[in-house]
Amino acid sequence: MRHSIRSFALPLLLAACALGAAPHAGAQGKDFKVALIAGKTGALETYARETESGFMLGLEYLTRGRMTINGRAIKVIVKDDQSKPDLGRTLLAEAYGDDRVDIAVGTTSSASALAMLPVAKEYKKILIIEPAVADAITGDKWNKYIFRTARSSMQDALAAASTLKSGSVGFLTQDYAFGRDAIKAGKEALIATGSKASVVHEEYAPLATTDFTASAQRLFDALKDKPQPRVLAIVWAGPSPMNKIAAMKPERYGIALAPGGNILPVMQTWKAHAGTEGTIYYYYGFPRNPMNDWLVAEHTKRYKTPPDMFTAGGMAAASAVVTALSKVPDGDGDKMAAAMEGMHFGTPKGAMVFRKEDHQAIQPMYHFRIKKDQKNEWDLLELVRDIPADEMPLPVRNKR
């Protein structure tokens, strides 16, 4: 798996880098304008900050620092939608109408991203979704101008389901759209992957809760007499409750915890749970390809930390933007939509492709184990295995 990704991605990346090689920025036409909309204010600001830094690093890498495509300068206009749907919709209309951008990328909140989809259709301009995960984005709310480099909730669920072959599962998540969407996908994914595991309980905790005693006990009671293996799957955005759940000793009931991947500062707090397994979209130490090697080295040099999962997502979005604008330099949305269907582009995870049917980026995921012997503060996970895209039967739901 790793060898095939590396060998396929390398010529893509070399070709992309060549886009920045022409001298005299702007000599061959006006600047390319790109809008990057993110929730830089509010609960998701960490995700937004990572997306922005990854996006700018991606443009730098792909253009060899020139920030040009075939001699035309790239101008990035960054907007903060504060994760508010109404503001996201307004800012995207402003970007297409007043700023006259060629292409837009965004946003952090799924609710805001969903509000932005009709604006792309109205203006007939491309919107690349990163990092919002709601399935409806490439499902019933989709239109032909929407492409997503981010993974979907269903891709997360299919990755997790691929590790659960039998036994009993209980879910803990947050009681809002993200959590309910994720658990719906999780149950469907078990069926889609042919798992024999049974879902015995779903627990939806209040979004701002800090006391998980009652929720955890209900899960323990539901799981404790069910067939082994017994798994309590935690699907959580933001600081994970795993440490608090683990403190209640689920192993008394033969229950193992299965966390979803999270950002590095959260996973740093999991050191006491060595051996616990889960699945993740990206961890800096897993992919082996030139783009990721550069990202890890450069991000560590500049920020003193490795890149995180949303940083990698921002870089993937930048690669899709550069590849699309090189194919359709006039920014025409209809021509670009046609060119981007089935389009391959390099990312820190290796090569991705926009599926023709719904424009979802098809990509691998990773099965991890928390390391026992951590050599430094960021040496957190070991790879159990790559989960290739063809093991995740992602359904098409856009009613095209």
mmCIF file of C-alpha atoms in Angstrom:
data_model
loop_
_atom_site.group_PDB
_atom_site.id
_atom_site.type_symbol
_atom_site.label_atom_id
_atom_site.label_comp_id
_atom_site.label_asym_id
_atom_site.label_seq_id
_atom_site.Cartn_x
_atom_site.Cartn_y
_atom_site.Cartn_z
ATOM 1 C CA MET A 1 0.000 0.000 0.000
ATOM 2 C CA ARG A 2 2.683 2.479 0.989
ATOM 3 C CA HIS A 3 4.838 1.697 -2.041
ATOM 4 C CA SER A 4 1.969 2.165 -4.476
ATOM 5 C CA ILE A 5 0.965 5.530 -2.984
ATOM 6 C CA ARG A 6 4.524 6.794 -3.077
ATOM 7 C CA SER A 7 5.173 5.739 -6.655
ATOM 8 C CA PHE A 8 1.897 7.200 -7.882
ATOM 9 C CA ALA A 9 2.118 10.452 -5.941
ATOM 10 C CA LEU A 10 5.690 11.378 -6.838
ATOM 11 C CA PRO A 11 5.161 12.219 -10.527
ATOM 12 C CA LEU A 12 1.996 14.100 -9.588
ATOM 13 C CA LEU A 13 3.914 16.211 -7.094
ATOM 14 C CA LEU A 14 6.806 16.880 -9.431
ATOM 15 C CA ALA A 15 4.358 18.005 -12.099
ATOM 16 C CA ALA A 16 2.567 20.227 -9.621
ATOM 17 C CA CYS A 17 5.806 21.804 -8.433
ATOM 18 C CA ALA A 18 6.655 22.656 -12.030
ATOM 19 C CA LEU A 19 3.580 24.909 -12.109
ATOM 20 C CA GLY A 20 5.470 27.452 -10.067
ATOM 21 C CA ALA A 21 8.548 27.422 -12.249
ATOM 22 C CA ALA A 22 7.614 30.153 -14.715
ATOM 23 C CA PRO A 23 9.298 33.523 -13.987
ATOM 24 C CA HIS A 24 7.745 37.009 -13.774
ATOM 25 C CA ALA A 25 4.620 36.466 -11.664
ATOM 26 C CA GLY A 26 1.562 37.935 -13.334
ATOM 27 C CA ALA A 27 3.225 38.206 -16.725
ATOM 28 C CA GLN A 28 0.788 35.789 -18.327
ATOM 29 C CA GLY A 29 -2.443 37.205 -16.881
ATOM 30 C CA LYS A 30 -4.209 38.503 -13.804
ATOM 31 C CA ASP A 31 -3.722 37.010 -10.359
ATOM 32 C CA PHE A 32 -5.518 33.862 -9.363
ATOM 33 C CA LYS A 33 -7.829 34.671 -6.454
ATOM 34 C CA VAL A 34 -8.684 32.008 -3.894
ATOM 35 C CA ALA A 35 -11.006 32.433 -0.911
ATOM 36 C CA LEU A 36 -10.279 30.430 2.235
ATOM 37 C CA ILE A 37 -13.181 30.523 4.688
ATOM 38 C CA ALA A 38 -12.674 29.049 8.161
ATOM 39 C CA GLY A 39 -14.154 29.229 11.660
ATOM 40 C CA LYS A 40 -11.244 31.175 13.146
ATOM 41 C CA THR A 41 -13.346 32.458 16.042
ATOM 42 C CA GLY A 42 -15.100 30.152 18.487
ATOM 43 C CA ALA A 43 -14.943 26.505 19.504
ATOM 44 C CA LEU A 44 -13.364 25.285 16.251
ATOM 45 C CA GLU A 45 -10.625 27.907 15.968
ATOM 46 C CA THR A 46 -7.821 25.353 16.509
ATOM 47 C CA TYR A 47 -9.064 23.326 13.544
ATOM 48 C CA ALA A 48 -9.371 26.495 11.439
ATOM 49 C CA ARG A 49 -5.874 27.665 12.331
ATOM 50 C CA GLU A 50 -4.418 24.304 11.324
ATOM 51 C CA THR A 51 -6.365 24.316 8.052
ATOM 52 C CA GLU A 52 -5.064 27.765 7.152
ATOM 53 C CA SER A 53 -1.434 26.954 7.949
ATOM 54 C CA GLY A 54 -1.653 23.691 5.995
ATOM 55 C CA PHE A 55 -3.240 25.455 3.037
ATOM 56 C CA MET A 56 -0.525 28.100 2.849
ATOM 57 C CA LEU A 57 2.242 25.521 3.297
ATOM 58 C CA GLY A 58 0.653 23.474 0.531
ATOM 59 C CA LEU A 59 0.688 26.389 -1.895
ATOM 60 C CA GLU A 60 4.305 27.090 -0.989
ATOM 61 C CA TYR A 61 5.359 23.482 -1.548
ATOM 62 C CA LEU A 62 3.464 23.025 -4.794
ATOM 63 C CA THR A 63 4.805 26.245 -6.310
ATOM 64 C CA ARG A 64 8.348 25.905 -4.925
ATOM 65 C CA GLY A 65 7.832 29.039 -2.882
ATOM 66 C CA ARG A 66 6.934 31.246 -5.844
ATOM 67 C CA MET A 67 3.180 31.316 -5.112
ATOM 68 C CA THR A 68 2.470 31.299 -8.844
ATOM 69 C CA ILE A 69 0.831 28.967 -11.324
ATOM 70 C CA ASN A 70 2.264 29.283 -14.830
ATOM 71 C CA GLY A 71 3.475 32.787 -14.039
ATOM 72 C CA ARG A 72 0.234 34.031 -12.481
ATOM 73 C CA ALA A 73 0.389 35.000 -8.812
ATOM 74 C CA ILE A 74 -1.939 33.311 -6.308
ATOM 75 C CA LYS A 75 -3.771 35.700 -3.976
ATOM 76 C CA VAL A 76 -5.445 34.078 -0.963
ATOM 77 C CA ILE A 77 -8.291 35.960 0.720
ATOM 78 C CA VAL A 78 -8.939 34.559 4.213
ATOM 79 C CA LYS A 79 -12.347 35.068 5.834
ATOM 80 C CA ASP A 80 -13.600 34.109 9.311
ATOM 81 C CA ASP A 81 -17.160 32.777 9.358
ATOM 82 C CA GLN A 82 -17.016 32.203 13.141
ATOM 83 C CA SER A 83 -18.671 28.808 12.421
ATOM 84 C CA LYS A 84 -21.956 30.670 11.893
ATOM 85 C CA PRO A 85 -24.028 29.406 8.919
ATOM 86 C CA ASP A 86 -25.498 32.802 8.016
ATOM 87 C CA LEU A 87 -22.080 34.436 8.065
ATOM 88 C CA GLY A 88 -20.539 31.597 6.066
ATOM 89 C CA ARG A 89 -23.160 32.009 3.376
ATOM 90 C CA THR A 90 -22.648 35.795 3.289
ATOM 91 C CA LEU A 91 -18.857 35.571 3.115
ATOM 92 C CA LEU A 92 -18.902 33.062 0.272
ATOM 93 C CA ALA A 93 -21.291 35.275 -1.737
ATOM 94 C CA GLU A 94 -18.956 38.191 -1.037
ATOM 95 C CA ALA A 95 -15.965 36.162 -2.210
ATOM 96 C CA TYR A 96 -17.614 35.129 -5.480
ATOM 97 C CA GLY A 97 -19.354 38.436 -6.136
ATOM 98 C CA ASP A 98 -17.263 41.300 -4.742
ATOM 99 C CA ASP A 99 -13.839 39.664 -4.593
ATOM 100 C CA ARG A 100 -14.402 37.729 -7.830
ATOM 101 C CA VAL A 101 -12.391 34.719 -6.666
ATOM 102 C CA ASP A 102 -11.699 31.889 -9.078
ATOM 103 C CA ILE A 103 -12.290 29.176 -6.482
ATOM 104 C CA ALA A 104 -13.176 28.931 -2.785
ATOM 105 C CA VAL A 105 -12.245 26.580 0.063
ATOM 106 C CA GLY A 106 -14.106 26.117 3.347
ATOM 107 C CA THR A 107 -15.228 25.642 6.015
ATOM 108 C CA THR A 108 -14.613 24.289 9.518
ATOM 109 C CA SER A 109 -18.196 23.810 10.720
ATOM 110 C CA SER A 110 -20.442 21.356 8.881
ATOM 111 C CA ALA A 111 -23.469 23.567 9.549
ATOM 112 C CA SER A 112 -21.744 26.531 7.944
ATOM 113 C CA ALA A 113 -20.498 24.403 5.045
ATOM 114 C CA LEU A 114 -24.026 23.164 4.337
ATOM 115 C CA ALA A 115 -25.267 26.757 4.272
ATOM 116 C CA MET A 116 -22.591 27.630 1.712
ATOM 117 C CA LEU A 117 -23.448 24.904 -0.813
ATOM 118 C CA PRO A 118 -26.352 26.738 -2.526
ATOM 119 C CA VAL A 119 -24.181 29.850 -2.916
ATOM 120 C CA ALA A 120 -21.683 27.904 -5.049
ATOM 121 C CA LYS A 121 -24.557 26.737 -7.220
ATOM 122 C CA GLU A 122 -25.994 30.245 -7.528
ATOM 123 C CA TYR A 123 -22.674 31.713 -8.645
ATOM 124 C CA LYS A 124 -21.661 28.605 -10.628
ATOM 125 C CA LYS A 125 -18.236 28.553 -8.970
ATOM 126 C CA ILE A 126 -16.251 25.743 -7.358
ATOM 127 C CA LEU A 127 -16.291 25.274 -3.579
ATOM 128 C CA ILE A 128 -13.823 22.783 -2.108
ATOM 129 C CA ILE A 129 -15.026 21.579 1.284
ATOM 130 C CA GLU A 130 -12.299 21.314 3.923
ATOM 131 C CA PRO A 131 -12.505 20.178 6.724
ATOM 132 C CA ALA A 132 -16.300 19.784 7.332
ATOM 133 C CA VAL A 133 -17.373 16.122 7.477
ATOM 134 C CA ALA A 134 -21.193 15.990 7.362
ATOM 135 C CA ASP A 135 -22.357 13.271 4.973
ATOM 136 C CA ALA A 136 -25.074 15.527 3.543
ATOM 137 C CA ILE A 137 -22.388 17.726 1.936
ATOM 138 C CA THR A 138 -21.723 15.041 -0.663
ATOM 139 C CA GLY A 139 -25.188 13.567 -0.128
ATOM 140 C CA ASP A 140 -28.629 15.104 -0.505
ATOM 141 C CA LYS A 141 -27.383 18.732 -0.196
ATOM 142 C CA TRP A 142 -24.713 18.338 -2.894
ATOM 143 C CA ASN A 143 -24.516 20.148 -6.229
ATOM 144 C CA LYS A 144 -22.071 19.823 -9.110
ATOM 145 C CA TYR A 145 -19.841 22.706 -7.952
ATOM 146 C CA ILE A 146 -19.059 20.994 -4.636
ATOM 147 C CA PHE A 147 -15.870 18.942 -4.156
ATOM 148 C CA ARG A 148 -14.595 17.669 -0.809
ATOM 149 C CA THR A 149 -10.971 16.962 0.063
ATOM 150 C CA ALA A 150 -11.910 16.307 3.711
ATOM 151 C CA ARG A 151 -13.031 12.862 4.744
ATOM 152 C CA SER A 152 -16.739 12.346 5.457
ATOM 153 C CA SER A 153 -18.390 11.009 8.599
ATOM 154 C CA MET A 154 -19.080 7.812 6.667
ATOM 155 C CA GLN A 155 -15.403 7.390 5.768
ATOM 156 C CA ASP A 156 -14.530 7.763 9.450
ATOM 157 C CA ALA A 157 -17.183 5.195 10.315
ATOM 158 C CA LEU A 158 -16.113 2.715 7.650
ATOM 159 C CA ALA A 159 -12.516 2.890 8.853
ATOM 160 C CA ALA A 160 -13.592 2.165 12.426
ATOM 161 C CA ALA A 161 -15.973 -0.586 11.332
ATOM 162 C CA SER A 162 -13.178 -2.338 9.432
ATOM 163 C CA THR A 163 -11.523 -3.053 12.814
ATOM 164 C CA LEU A 164 -14.695 -4.458 14.463
ATOM 165 C CA LYS A 165 -15.362 -7.898 13.057
ATOM 166 C CA SER A 166 -17.615 -9.289 15.810
ATOM 167 C CA GLY A 167 -18.820 -8.760 19.371
ATOM 168 C CA SER A 168 -20.745 -5.870 20.902
ATOM 169 C CA VAL A 169 -20.437 -2.104 20.451
ATOM 170 C CA GLY A 170 -21.669 0.869 22.445
ATOM 171 C CA PHE A 171 -21.306 4.441 21.151
ATOM 172 C CA LEU A 172 -20.623 7.615 23.139
ATOM 173 C CA THR A 173 -20.884 10.937 21.322
ATOM 174 C CA GLN A 174 -22.078 14.530 21.628
ATOM 175 C CA ASP A 175 -25.753 15.374 21.325
ATOM 176 C CA TYR A 176 -25.708 17.565 18.231
ATOM 177 C CA ALA A 177 -25.595 17.191 14.468
ATOM 178 C CA PHE A 178 -21.990 15.964 14.257
ATOM 179 C CA GLY A 179 -22.486 13.259 16.871
ATOM 180 C CA ARG A 180 -25.795 11.982 15.563
ATOM 181 C CA ASP A 181 -24.503 11.965 11.986
ATOM 182 C CA ALA A 182 -21.423 10.037 13.100
ATOM 183 C CA ILE A 183 -23.370 7.349 14.980
ATOM 184 C CA LYS A 184 -25.842 6.922 12.133
ATOM 185 C CA ALA A 185 -22.849 6.401 9.840
ATOM 186 C CA GLY A 186 -21.212 4.070 12.359
ATOM 187 C CA LYS A 187 -24.180 1.702 12.430
ATOM 188 C CA GLU A 188 -24.455 1.692 8.642
ATOM 189 C CA ALA A 189 -20.726 1.106 8.310
ATOM 190 C CA LEU A 190 -20.822 -2.061 10.403
ATOM 191 C CA ILE A 191 -23.360 -3.502 7.985
ATOM 192 C CA ALA A 192 -21.511 -2.258 4.899
ATOM 193 C CA THR A 193 -18.217 -3.840 5.965
ATOM 194 C CA GLY A 194 -19.850 -7.165 6.784
ATOM 195 C CA SER A 195 -19.103 -6.898 10.499
ATOM 196 C CA LYS A 196 -20.890 -9.302 12.845
ATOM 197 C CA ALA A 197 -20.679 -6.798 15.718
ATOM 198 C CA SER A 198 -23.981 -5.696 17.261
ATOM 199 C CA VAL A 199 -24.727 -2.151 18.459
ATOM 200 C CA VAL A 200 -26.224 -2.499 21.936
ATOM 201 C CA HIS A 201 -26.413 1.121 23.107
ATOM 202 C CA GLU A 202 -26.013 4.722 21.898
ATOM 203 C CA GLU A 203 -25.273 7.433 24.430
ATOM 204 C CA TYR A 204 -25.628 11.113 23.486
ATOM 205 C CA ALA A 205 -24.045 13.403 26.067
ATOM 206 C CA PRO A 206 -24.735 17.161 26.276
ATOM 207 C CA LEU A 207 -22.292 19.144 24.159
ATOM 208 C CA ALA A 208 -20.693 20.970 27.099
ATOM 209 C CA THR A 209 -20.739 18.107 29.600
ATOM 210 C CA THR A 210 -17.717 17.443 31.799
ATOM 211 C CA ASP A 211 -19.224 14.670 33.944
ATOM 212 C CA PHE A 212 -19.517 11.370 32.102
ATOM 213 C CA THR A 213 -20.383 9.195 35.076
ATOM 214 C CA ALA A 214 -24.015 8.543 34.197
ATOM 215 C CA SER A 215 -23.397 8.133 30.465
ATOM 216 C CA ALA A 216 -20.510 5.737 31.009
ATOM 217 C CA GLN A 217 -22.409 3.644 33.543
ATOM 218 C CA ARG A 218 -25.328 3.232 31.165
ATOM 219 C CA LEU A 219 -22.906 2.024 28.501
ATOM 220 C CA PHE A 220 -21.199 -0.345 30.938
ATOM 221 C CA ASP A 221 -24.541 -1.803 31.988
ATOM 222 C CA ALA A 222 -25.609 -2.302 28.372
ATOM 223 C CA LEU A 223 -22.349 -3.962 27.337
ATOM 224 C CA LYS A 224 -21.259 -6.008 30.352
ATOM 225 C CA ASP A 225 -23.219 -9.179 29.597
ATOM 226 C CA LYS A 226 -23.005 -9.034 25.809
ATOM 227 C CA PRO A 227 -20.764 -11.169 23.564
ATOM 228 C CA GLN A 228 -17.044 -10.401 23.470
ATOM 229 C CA PRO A 229 -15.208 -8.415 22.344
ATOM 230 C CA ARG A 230 -17.028 -5.543 24.050
ATOM 231 C CA VAL A 231 -16.095 -2.139 22.641
ATOM 232 C CA LEU A 232 -17.053 1.343 23.805
ATOM 233 C CA ALA A 233 -16.470 3.565 20.767
ATOM 234 C CA ILE A 234 -15.921 7.253 21.527
ATOM 235 C CA VAL A 235 -16.778 9.734 18.763
ATOM 236 C CA TRP A 236 -15.978 13.216 20.026
ATOM 237 C CA ALA A 237 -15.025 16.632 18.626
ATOM 238 C CA GLY A 238 -12.694 18.598 20.870
ATOM 239 C CA PRO A 239 -11.171 17.420 24.171
ATOM 240 C CA SER A 240 -11.872 13.698 24.439
ATOM 241 C CA PRO A 241 -13.603 12.154 27.488
ATOM 242 C CA MET A 242 -11.463 9.040 27.182
ATOM 243 C CA ASN A 243 -9.398 9.683 30.321
ATOM 244 C CA LYS A 244 -12.508 10.171 32.431
ATOM 245 C CA ILE A 245 -14.159 7.046 31.024
ATOM 246 C CA ALA A 246 -10.974 5.024 31.546
ATOM 247 C CA ALA A 247 -10.830 6.182 35.180
ATOM 248 C CA MET A 248 -14.116 4.335 35.729
ATOM 249 C CA LYS A 249 -12.307 1.085 34.849
ATOM 250 C CA PRO A 250 -14.383 -0.340 31.971
ATOM 251 C CA GLU A 251 -12.025 -3.325 31.953
ATOM 252 C CA ARG A 252 -13.929 -4.567 35.030
ATOM 253 C CA TYR A 253 -16.632 -5.520 32.577
ATOM 254 C CA GLY A 254 -14.321 -6.731 29.842
ATOM 255 C CA ILE A 255 -14.911 -3.504 27.907
ATOM 256 C CA ALA A 256 -12.218 -1.943 25.693
ATOM 257 C CA LEU A 257 -12.248 1.710 24.679
ATOM 258 C CA ALA A 258 -11.932 2.636 20.990
ATOM 259 C CA PRO A 259 -11.268 6.361 20.493
ATOM 260 C CA GLY A 260 -11.487 8.106 17.168
ATOM 261 C CA GLY A 261 -8.384 10.000 16.138
ATOM 262 C CA ASN A 262 -8.008 13.518 17.480
ATOM 263 C CA ILE A 263 -5.650 16.460 17.330
ATOM 264 C CA LEU A 264 -2.181 15.998 18.773
ATOM 265 C CA PRO A 265 -2.673 17.960 22.049
ATOM 266 C CA VAL A 266 -5.648 15.749 22.906
ATOM 267 C CA MET A 267 -3.848 12.520 22.040
ATOM 268 C CA GLN A 268 -0.925 13.610 24.218
ATOM 269 C CA THR A 269 -3.179 13.009 27.219
ATOM 270 C CA TRP A 270 -3.691 9.335 26.280
ATOM 271 C CA LYS A 271 -0.254 8.063 27.312
ATOM 272 C CA ALA A 272 -1.706 6.075 30.211
ATOM 273 C CA HIS A 273 -3.765 4.018 27.759
ATOM 274 C CA ALA A 274 -0.942 2.323 25.838
ATOM 275 C CA GLY A 275 -2.218 -0.490 23.671
ATOM 276 C CA THR A 276 -5.639 1.090 23.079
ATOM 277 C CA GLU A 277 -6.548 1.018 19.388
ATOM 278 C CA GLY A 278 -8.586 3.281 17.143
ATOM 279 C CA THR A 279 -8.694 4.774 13.662
ATOM 280 C CA ILE A 280 -7.631 8.161 12.374
ATOM 281 C CA TYR A 281 -7.693 10.342 9.250
ATOM 282 C CA TYR A 282 -4.015 11.371 9.517
ATOM 283 C CA TYR A 283 -1.065 11.124 11.893
ATOM 284 C CA TYR A 284 2.166 12.740 10.792
ATOM 285 C CA GLY A 285 4.296 9.613 11.237
ATOM 286 C CA PHE A 286 2.208 7.256 9.106
ATOM 287 C CA PRO A 287 2.305 8.303 5.412
ATOM 288 C CA ARG A 288 5.516 7.821 3.457
ATOM 289 C CA ASN A 289 5.708 10.180 0.478
ATOM 290 C CA PRO A 290 7.657 13.321 -0.503
ATOM 291 C CA MET A 291 4.860 15.777 0.280
ATOM 292 C CA ASN A 292 4.374 14.479 3.811
ATOM 293 C CA ASP A 293 8.115 14.301 4.408
ATOM 294 C CA TRP A 294 8.393 17.985 3.477
ATOM 295 C CA LEU A 295 5.346 18.965 5.531
ATOM 296 C CA VAL A 296 6.603 17.217 8.670
ATOM 297 C CA ALA A 297 10.093 18.691 8.372
ATOM 298 C CA GLU A 298 8.986 22.214 7.503
ATOM 299 C CA HIS A 299 6.144 22.407 10.017
ATOM 300 C CA THR A 300 8.392 21.114 12.790
ATOM 301 C CA LYS A 301 11.081 23.648 11.879
ATOM 302 C CA ARG A 302 8.678 26.596 11.839
ATOM 303 C CA TYR A 303 6.213 25.742 14.595
ATOM 304 C CA LYS A 304 8.241 23.348 16.795
ATOM 305 C CA THR A 305 5.519 20.702 16.489
ATOM 306 C CA PRO A 306 4.649 18.127 13.819
ATOM 307 C CA PRO A 307 1.684 18.868 11.531
ATOM 308 C CA ASP A 308 -1.738 17.823 12.780
ATOM 309 C CA MET A 309 -4.686 16.229 11.003
ATOM 310 C CA PHE A 310 -6.294 19.525 9.937
ATOM 311 C CA THR A 311 -2.932 20.825 8.727
ATOM 312 C CA ALA A 312 -2.735 17.867 6.361
ATOM 313 C CA GLY A 313 -6.290 18.575 5.240
ATOM 314 C CA GLY A 314 -5.442 22.167 4.409
ATOM 315 C CA MET A 315 -2.486 21.006 2.333
ATOM 316 C CA ALA A 316 -4.702 18.538 0.465
ATOM 317 C CA ALA A 317 -7.123 21.344 -0.351
ATOM 318 C CA ALA A 318 -4.249 23.499 -1.640
ATOM 319 C CA SER A 319 -3.160 20.679 -3.916
ATOM 320 C CA ALA A 320 -6.674 20.340 -5.319
ATOM 321 C CA VAL A 321 -6.798 24.105 -5.933
ATOM 322 C CA VAL A 322 -3.434 24.187 -7.733
ATOM 323 C CA THR A 323 -4.305 21.163 -9.851
ATOM 324 C CA ALA A 324 -7.742 22.539 -10.776
ATOM 325 C CA LEU A 325 -6.500 26.031 -11.671
ATOM 326 C CA SER A 326 -3.731 24.566 -13.809
ATOM 327 C CA LYS A 327 -6.357 22.645 -15.768
ATOM 328 C CA VAL A 328 -8.868 25.522 -16.100
ATOM 329 C CA PRO A 329 -6.993 28.813 -15.702
ATOM 330 C CA ASP A 330 -9.979 31.001 -16.609
ATOM 331 C CA GLY A 331 -11.804 29.849 -13.437
ATOM 332 C CA ASP A 332 -15.001 28.945 -15.278
ATOM 333 C CA GLY A 333 -17.024 26.885 -12.802
ATOM 334 C CA ASP A 334 -18.678 24.581 -15.322
ATOM 335 C CA LYS A 335 -15.433 23.768 -17.106
ATOM 336 C CA MET A 336 -13.650 23.326 -13.794
ATOM 337 C CA ALA A 337 -16.348 20.996 -12.444
ATOM 338 C CA ALA A 338 -15.967 18.810 -15.520
ATOM 339 C CA ALA A 339 -12.167 18.810 -15.248
ATOM 340 C CA MET A 340 -12.171 17.972 -11.541
ATOM 341 C CA GLU A 341 -14.393 14.909 -11.828
ATOM 342 C CA GLY A 342 -12.026 11.971 -11.500
ATOM 343 C CA MET A 343 -9.105 14.356 -10.909
ATOM 344 C CA HIS A 344 -6.060 12.926 -9.102
ATOM 345 C CA PHE A 345 -3.967 15.178 -6.872
ATOM 346 C CA GLY A 346 -1.129 14.640 -4.427
ATOM 347 C CA THR A 347 -1.619 15.065 -0.663
ATOM 348 C CA PRO A 348 0.307 14.318 2.531
ATOM 349 C CA LYS A 349 -1.649 11.037 2.660
ATOM 350 C CA GLY A 350 -0.630 10.113 -0.882
ATOM 351 C CA ALA A 351 -2.672 10.433 -4.047
ATOM 352 C CA MET A 352 -6.384 11.227 -3.760
ATOM 353 C CA VAL A 353 -9.059 11.259 -6.447
ATOM 354 C CA PHE A 354 -12.384 13.085 -6.623
ATOM 355 C CA ARG A 355 -14.990 10.409 -7.254
ATOM 356 C CA LYS A 356 -17.002 11.319 -10.351
ATOM 357 C CA GLU A 357 -20.377 10.470 -8.848
ATOM 358 C CA ASP A 358 -20.309 12.847 -5.838
ATOM 359 C CA HIS A 359 -16.889 14.564 -5.856
ATOM 360 C CA GLN A 360 -15.828 13.041 -2.548
ATOM 361 C CA ALA A 361 -12.060 12.588 -2.258
ATOM 362 C CA ILE A 362 -11.323 8.862 -2.065
ATOM 363 C CA GLN A 363 -8.460 8.216 0.339
ATOM 364 C CA PRO A 364 -6.922 5.760 2.811
ATOM 365 C CA MET A 365 -7.366 5.865 6.589
ATOM 366 C CA TYR A 366 -5.220 4.466 9.421
ATOM 367 C CA HIS A 367 -5.647 1.902 12.207
ATOM 368 C CA PHE A 368 -3.492 2.976 15.166
ATOM 369 C CA ARG A 369 -2.356 1.771 18.570
ATOM 370 C CA ILE A 370 -1.320 4.125 21.374
ATOM 371 C CA LYS A 371 2.406 3.614 21.976
ATOM 372 C CA LYS A 372 3.752 2.285 25.237
ATOM 373 C CA ASP A 373 7.286 3.571 24.742
ATOM 374 C CA GLN A 374 6.950 7.176 23.602
ATOM 375 C CA LYS A 375 10.355 8.649 22.753
ATOM 376 C CA ASN A 376 9.227 12.299 22.883
ATOM 377 C CA GLU A 377 6.140 14.430 23.478
ATOM 378 C CA TRP A 378 4.821 13.863 19.943
ATOM 379 C CA ASP A 379 5.695 10.182 19.569
ATOM 380 C CA LEU A 380 2.156 9.044 20.338
ATOM 381 C CA LEU A 381 0.884 6.385 17.933
ATOM 382 C CA GLU A 382 2.100 3.303 16.117
ATOM 383 C CA LEU A 383 0.588 2.117 12.878
ATOM 384 C CA VAL A 384 -1.342 -1.138 12.976
ATOM 385 C CA ARG A 385 -2.089 -0.923 9.258
ATOM 386 C CA ASP A 386 -3.123 1.316 6.398
ATOM 387 C CA ILE A 387 -6.827 0.954 5.621
ATOM 388 C CA PRO A 388 -7.003 1.267 1.818
ATOM 389 C CA ALA A 389 -9.919 3.064 0.209
ATOM 390 C CA ASP A 390 -11.152 -0.074 -1.507
ATOM 391 C CA GLU A 391 -11.854 -1.639 1.903
ATOM 392 C CA MET A 392 -14.269 1.187 2.726
ATOM 393 C CA PRO A 393 -17.400 0.791 0.540
ATOM 394 C CA LEU A 394 -18.487 4.437 0.600
ATOM 395 C CA PRO A 395 -22.083 4.758 -0.681
ATOM 396 C CA VAL A 396 -23.139 7.368 -3.244
ATOM 397 C CA ARG A 397 -26.052 9.382 -1.847
ATOM 398 C CA ASN A 398 -26.307 12.582 -3.814
ATOM 399 C CA LYS A 399 -29.306 11.641 -6.009
ATOM 400 C CA ARG A 400 -27.468 12.928 -9.054
#
